[in-house]
Amino acid sequence: MRLLMFCLFSIVFSHWTDDLDLPRELLEYTVRNSPDLRKKCEEDPHCPIQRDVLSNGRCWGHEEGCPFERSYSANRISCTLPVQKGRIQSREVQQEHFFDQADWGYLRGHGRSERHQICESSDQEGTRLVCSDHLAHCTAENIFFDFSNLNARHSKRYRDDVIQPGQVGGNCGKFNKQLLDAHTDRQSYLQSWGAEFKHFESSPSFVVDDDNCDVIFERPTIVIKLDASINMFHHFCVFINLYASQHINGSIFDTDVDILWWDTFSNGFVDPYFKPAWAAFSRHTPVELTSLDGKRVCFRKALLPLLARQRYGMYYNMPMTDGCTGSGLMQAFSHHMLHRLRVLQRGPLVDKIRVTILSRSTMHRRIINEKELFSRLQSMEGVEARIVDYNGKVPFLDQLEQTHNSDIFIGMHGSGLTHLLFLPDWAAIFEIYNCEDESCYYDLARLRGVRYKTWSNMSLLTRHGEGRHPHNGTPHAKFTDYSFDVDEFERIVGQLISHVKRHPQFVEERRKMRRKSSGTKQEL
Ligand SMILES: *[C@@H]1O[C@H](CO)[C@@H](O)[C@H](O)[C@H]1NC(C)=O
Ligand SMILES: *[C@@H]1O[C@H](CO)[C@@H](O)[C@H](O)[C@H]1NC(C)=O
């Protein structure tokens, strides 16, 4: 009976803000910056967000009229470059520069959130198409794509000729063809929607109905062109750009949306390793493009997001100011994903630092003396050491769980290090050797705002075999294995432990843990 009462109560008291399924801080920003939700909260005496929080003026940072000081990132970005009078600017200028390059400001820059009205309509059933510069990001209503030209069975990856003239369109009250043509200058597959929308046509007889459409997507739909699915670094570039695009769209991150995986490869996208992560974006199973072969497909509302291989894209090929770290956009992305995928933080531990070594069961870039390094870790005071191997047999969400419950994460250069996105805010990453690819994970760690170290003393590292590129045979540091001096290893890990222990968030969380554990002891 008590249980039943409890259940009833929790149904009655489940609040609409819980249904948004966002972590506390992101919930506040989302409600405050969505006109509809904000009004709803103001009128709701049970809204859990206090009035003063609702009206404190803090914004994400990509919106027009949102200055850096009031943005989500204002007290998150940290820059340590020496401030030189007259030359490199003040700390604030450095922070804002980083903000424009690698944070919410990036979404404003280069017209990524610009809204060009290519197709407009005044009535509900009419078509609308609104895009940013170079058609990098678009939203559309009541449009169709005709996939007669796909020929899925023989189709290859990255095709930009799937859509032919007239195979995309709608019924515009006003179609601004010149504006469209002015923005079809970038047509590479994963840079923009240019190769598709350059063929857009408007027809006065078109409406979304069964006569005009073989398939109708009634729900808002994310239509997304995809890179190959196997590499975590590239895959998360897709997710970050999608998350950023939802922000540009002013989404409230509703998961009652469909996803169309636009992969032109005959076998589809499939996504064997990272598929569970899509649940953060949609509660429905994504639809493969190949399943729509030959069909005319209509969309009531479509979001066509920023794609993964733009010039100076987020985070692929992204230039970043030296000395600065901690993109608020990247931190929000990490917290958003972890919350929605129900990955829990069980730490920090009251008396130990959790150190994880990522092992590789691959052909190259193995740590030959991994066991020796591991036992050194185990012998270190106050360390809880663990070795993980994130091969295909470990479900992705379990991998995230292990990563997120590491204070220090150690691994060889490779896409597995993309896991650093999901470390706790106080964590540190040790790319034990970067294999001469110096900026990739260093920059990713700076974006995420976690401390980074790599091996620097080459006389204390042994290369096992020369390493040659498998295709052209040239010497290449990524195609061989390494072993590392154990004392030097311990010294670097020691530095990272000191960093973690001093991190204000770690100190705060550990204090809470101590209080909790002394509480339970007293109860006993
Ligand atoms: C984009 O924004 C519109 C309007 O706010 C919303 O209705 C739609 O669901 C959003 N699309 C996605 C895919 O989130
Ligand atoms: C590298 O390690 C060697 C051996 O311990 C030491 O003599 C040398 O000074 C180190 N080099 C640097 C740059 O720290």
JSON list of C-alpha atoms in Angstrom, two decimals, residues 34-117:
[
{"chain": "A", "resi": 34, "resn": "SER", "atom": "CA", "xyz": [13.20, 29.39, -24.53]},
{"chain": "A", "resi": 35, "resn": "PRO", "atom": "CA", "xyz": [10.38, 31.97, -24.60]},
{"chain": "A", "resi": 36, "resn": "ASP", "atom": "CA", "xyz": [7.67, 29.29, -24.33]},
{"chain": "A", "resi": 37, "resn": "LEU", "atom": "CA", "xyz": [9.25, 27.36, -21.46]},
{"chain": "A", "resi": 38, "resn": "ARG", "atom": "CA", "xyz": [10.12, 30.51, -19.60]},
{"chain": "A", "resi": 39, "resn": "LYS", "atom": "CA", "xyz": [6.52, 31.71, -19.71]},
{"chain": "A", "resi": 40, "resn": "LYS", "atom": "CA", "xyz": [5.30, 28.31, -18.63]},
{"chain": "A", "resi": 41, "resn": "CYS", "atom": "CA", "xyz": [7.68, 28.36, -15.69]},
{"chain": "A", "resi": 42, "resn": "GLU", "atom": "CA", "xyz": [6.70, 31.90, -14.69]},
{"chain": "A", "resi": 43, "resn": "GLU", "atom": "CA", "xyz": [3.05, 30.91, -14.61]},
{"chain": "A", "resi": 44, "resn": "ASP", "atom": "CA", "xyz": [3.66, 27.67, -12.74]},
{"chain": "A", "resi": 45, "resn": "PRO", "atom": "CA", "xyz": [3.89, 27.99, -8.94]},
{"chain": "A", "resi": 46, "resn": "HIS", "atom": "CA", "xyz": [5.57, 24.56, -8.83]},
{"chain": "A", "resi": 47, "resn": "CYS", "atom": "CA", "xyz": [8.27, 25.39, -11.35]},
{"chain": "A", "resi": 48, "resn": "PRO", "atom": "CA", "xyz": [11.50, 24.32, -9.63]},
{"chain": "A", "resi": 49, "resn": "ILE", "atom": "CA", "xyz": [13.51, 27.18, -11.12]},
{"chain": "A", "resi": 50, "resn": "GLN", "atom": "CA", "xyz": [13.45, 30.21, -8.86]},
{"chain": "A", "resi": 51, "resn": "ARG", "atom": "CA", "xyz": [12.33, 33.58, -10.20]},
{"chain": "A", "resi": 52, "resn": "ASP", "atom": "CA", "xyz": [15.69, 35.22, -9.67]},
{"chain": "A", "resi": 53, "resn": "VAL", "atom": "CA", "xyz": [17.42, 32.40, -11.54]},
{"chain": "A", "resi": 54, "resn": "LEU", "atom": "CA", "xyz": [14.88, 32.67, -14.32]},
{"chain": "A", "resi": 55, "resn": "SER", "atom": "CA", "xyz": [15.54, 36.35, -14.76]},
{"chain": "A", "resi": 56, "resn": "ASN", "atom": "CA", "xyz": [19.30, 36.47, -14.11]},
{"chain": "A", "resi": 57, "resn": "GLY", "atom": "CA", "xyz": [20.02, 37.23, -17.76]},
{"chain": "A", "resi": 58, "resn": "ARG", "atom": "CA", "xyz": [22.44, 34.37, -18.32]},
{"chain": "A", "resi": 59, "resn": "CYS", "atom": "CA", "xyz": [22.35, 33.02, -21.89]},
{"chain": "A", "resi": 60, "resn": "TRP", "atom": "CA", "xyz": [24.18, 30.27, -23.75]},
{"chain": "A", "resi": 61, "resn": "GLY", "atom": "CA", "xyz": [26.35, 32.55, -25.84]},
{"chain": "A", "resi": 62, "resn": "HIS", "atom": "CA", "xyz": [25.33, 31.90, -29.44]},
{"chain": "A", "resi": 63, "resn": "GLU", "atom": "CA", "xyz": [22.24, 34.09, -29.29]},
{"chain": "A", "resi": 64, "resn": "GLU", "atom": "CA", "xyz": [22.21, 37.57, -30.70]},
{"chain": "A", "resi": 65, "resn": "GLY", "atom": "CA", "xyz": [22.61, 40.05, -27.87]},
{"chain": "A", "resi": 66, "resn": "CYS", "atom": "CA", "xyz": [24.27, 37.56, -25.54]},
{"chain": "A", "resi": 67, "resn": "PRO", "atom": "CA", "xyz": [27.59, 39.09, -24.50]},
{"chain": "A", "resi": 68, "resn": "PHE", "atom": "CA", "xyz": [30.45, 36.90, -23.38]},
{"chain": "A", "resi": 69, "resn": "GLU", "atom": "CA", "xyz": [30.22, 38.00, -19.73]},
{"chain": "A", "resi": 70, "resn": "ARG", "atom": "CA", "xyz": [26.68, 36.70, -19.46]},
{"chain": "A", "resi": 71, "resn": "SER", "atom": "CA", "xyz": [27.27, 33.49, -21.40]},
{"chain": "A", "resi": 72, "resn": "TYR", "atom": "CA", "xyz": [27.39, 29.96, -20.04]},
{"chain": "A", "resi": 73, "resn": "SER", "atom": "CA", "xyz": [31.14, 29.99, -20.58]},
{"chain": "A", "resi": 74, "resn": "ALA", "atom": "CA", "xyz": [32.06, 33.28, -18.89]},
{"chain": "A", "resi": 75, "resn": "ASN", "atom": "CA", "xyz": [33.60, 31.69, -15.79]},
{"chain": "A", "resi": 76, "resn": "ARG", "atom": "CA", "xyz": [34.58, 28.43, -17.45]},
{"chain": "A", "resi": 77, "resn": "ILE", "atom": "CA", "xyz": [37.22, 29.35, -20.00]},
{"chain": "A", "resi": 78, "resn": "SER", "atom": "CA", "xyz": [40.65, 29.70, -18.49]},
{"chain": "A", "resi": 79, "resn": "CYS", "atom": "CA", "xyz": [43.68, 31.19, -20.22]},
{"chain": "A", "resi": 80, "resn": "THR", "atom": "CA", "xyz": [47.19, 30.99, -18.89]},
{"chain": "A", "resi": 81, "resn": "LEU", "atom": "CA", "xyz": [49.15, 32.88, -21.54]},
{"chain": "A", "resi": 82, "resn": "PRO", "atom": "CA", "xyz": [51.28, 35.60, -20.05]},
{"chain": "A", "resi": 83, "resn": "VAL", "atom": "CA", "xyz": [49.53, 38.91, -20.44]},
{"chain": "A", "resi": 84, "resn": "GLN", "atom": "CA", "xyz": [51.86, 41.14, -22.41]},
{"chain": "A", "resi": 85, "resn": "LYS", "atom": "CA", "xyz": [51.20, 44.82, -22.27]},
{"chain": "A", "resi": 86, "resn": "GLY", "atom": "CA", "xyz": [50.28, 46.18, -25.67]},
{"chain": "A", "resi": 87, "resn": "ARG", "atom": "CA", "xyz": [50.85, 42.87, -27.46]},
{"chain": "A", "resi": 88, "resn": "ILE", "atom": "CA", "xyz": [48.77, 39.89, -26.58]},
{"chain": "A", "resi": 89, "resn": "GLN", "atom": "CA", "xyz": [45.82, 41.29, -24.90]},
{"chain": "A", "resi": 90, "resn": "SER", "atom": "CA", "xyz": [44.31, 41.06, -21.51]},
{"chain": "A", "resi": 91, "resn": "ARG", "atom": "CA", "xyz": [43.04, 37.79, -20.09]},
{"chain": "A", "resi": 92, "resn": "GLU", "atom": "CA", "xyz": [39.46, 38.75, -21.02]},
{"chain": "A", "resi": 93, "resn": "VAL", "atom": "CA", "xyz": [40.40, 39.34, -24.64]},
{"chain": "A", "resi": 94, "resn": "GLN", "atom": "CA", "xyz": [42.16, 35.95, -24.75]},
{"chain": "A", "resi": 95, "resn": "GLN", "atom": "CA", "xyz": [39.07, 34.29, -23.29]},
{"chain": "A", "resi": 96, "resn": "GLU", "atom": "CA", "xyz": [36.76, 35.95, -25.77]},
{"chain": "A", "resi": 97, "resn": "HIS", "atom": "CA", "xyz": [39.03, 34.96, -28.62]},
{"chain": "A", "resi": 98, "resn": "PHE", "atom": "CA", "xyz": [38.84, 31.33, -27.52]},
{"chain": "A", "resi": 99, "resn": "PHE", "atom": "CA", "xyz": [35.09, 31.72, -27.08]},
{"chain": "A", "resi": 100, "resn": "ASP", "atom": "CA", "xyz": [34.76, 32.85, -30.71]},
{"chain": "A", "resi": 101, "resn": "GLN", "atom": "CA", "xyz": [36.93, 30.04, -32.02]},
{"chain": "A", "resi": 102, "resn": "ALA", "atom": "CA", "xyz": [35.91, 27.04, -30.00]},
{"chain": "A", "resi": 103, "resn": "ASP", "atom": "CA", "xyz": [32.80, 27.77, -28.00]},
{"chain": "A", "resi": 104, "resn": "TRP", "atom": "CA", "xyz": [29.34, 29.29, -28.45]},
{"chain": "A", "resi": 105, "resn": "GLY", "atom": "CA", "xyz": [30.90, 32.20, -30.31]},
{"chain": "A", "resi": 106, "resn": "TYR", "atom": "CA", "xyz": [31.93, 29.71, -32.99]},
{"chain": "A", "resi": 107, "resn": "LEU", "atom": "CA", "xyz": [28.25, 29.11, -33.73]},
{"chain": "A", "resi": 108, "resn": "ARG", "atom": "CA", "xyz": [27.78, 32.81, -34.35]},
{"chain": "A", "resi": 109, "resn": "GLY", "atom": "CA", "xyz": [30.95, 33.22, -36.37]},
{"chain": "A", "resi": 110, "resn": "HIS", "atom": "CA", "xyz": [31.08, 32.63, -40.14]},
{"chain": "A", "resi": 111, "resn": "GLY", "atom": "CA", "xyz": [27.30, 33.04, -40.27]},
{"chain": "A", "resi": 112, "resn": "ARG", "atom": "CA", "xyz": [26.68, 29.56, -38.92]},
{"chain": "A", "resi": 113, "resn": "SER", "atom": "CA", "xyz": [23.55, 30.71, -37.15]},
{"chain": "A", "resi": 114, "resn": "GLU", "atom": "CA", "xyz": [22.59, 33.21, -39.86]},
{"chain": "A", "resi": 115, "resn": "ARG", "atom": "CA", "xyz": [19.02, 32.76, -41.06]},
{"chain": "A", "resi": 116, "resn": "HIS", "atom": "CA", "xyz": [18.62, 33.18, -44.82]},
{"chain": "A", "resi": 117, "resn": "GLN", "atom": "CA", "xyz": [14.97, 32.77, -45.82]}
]
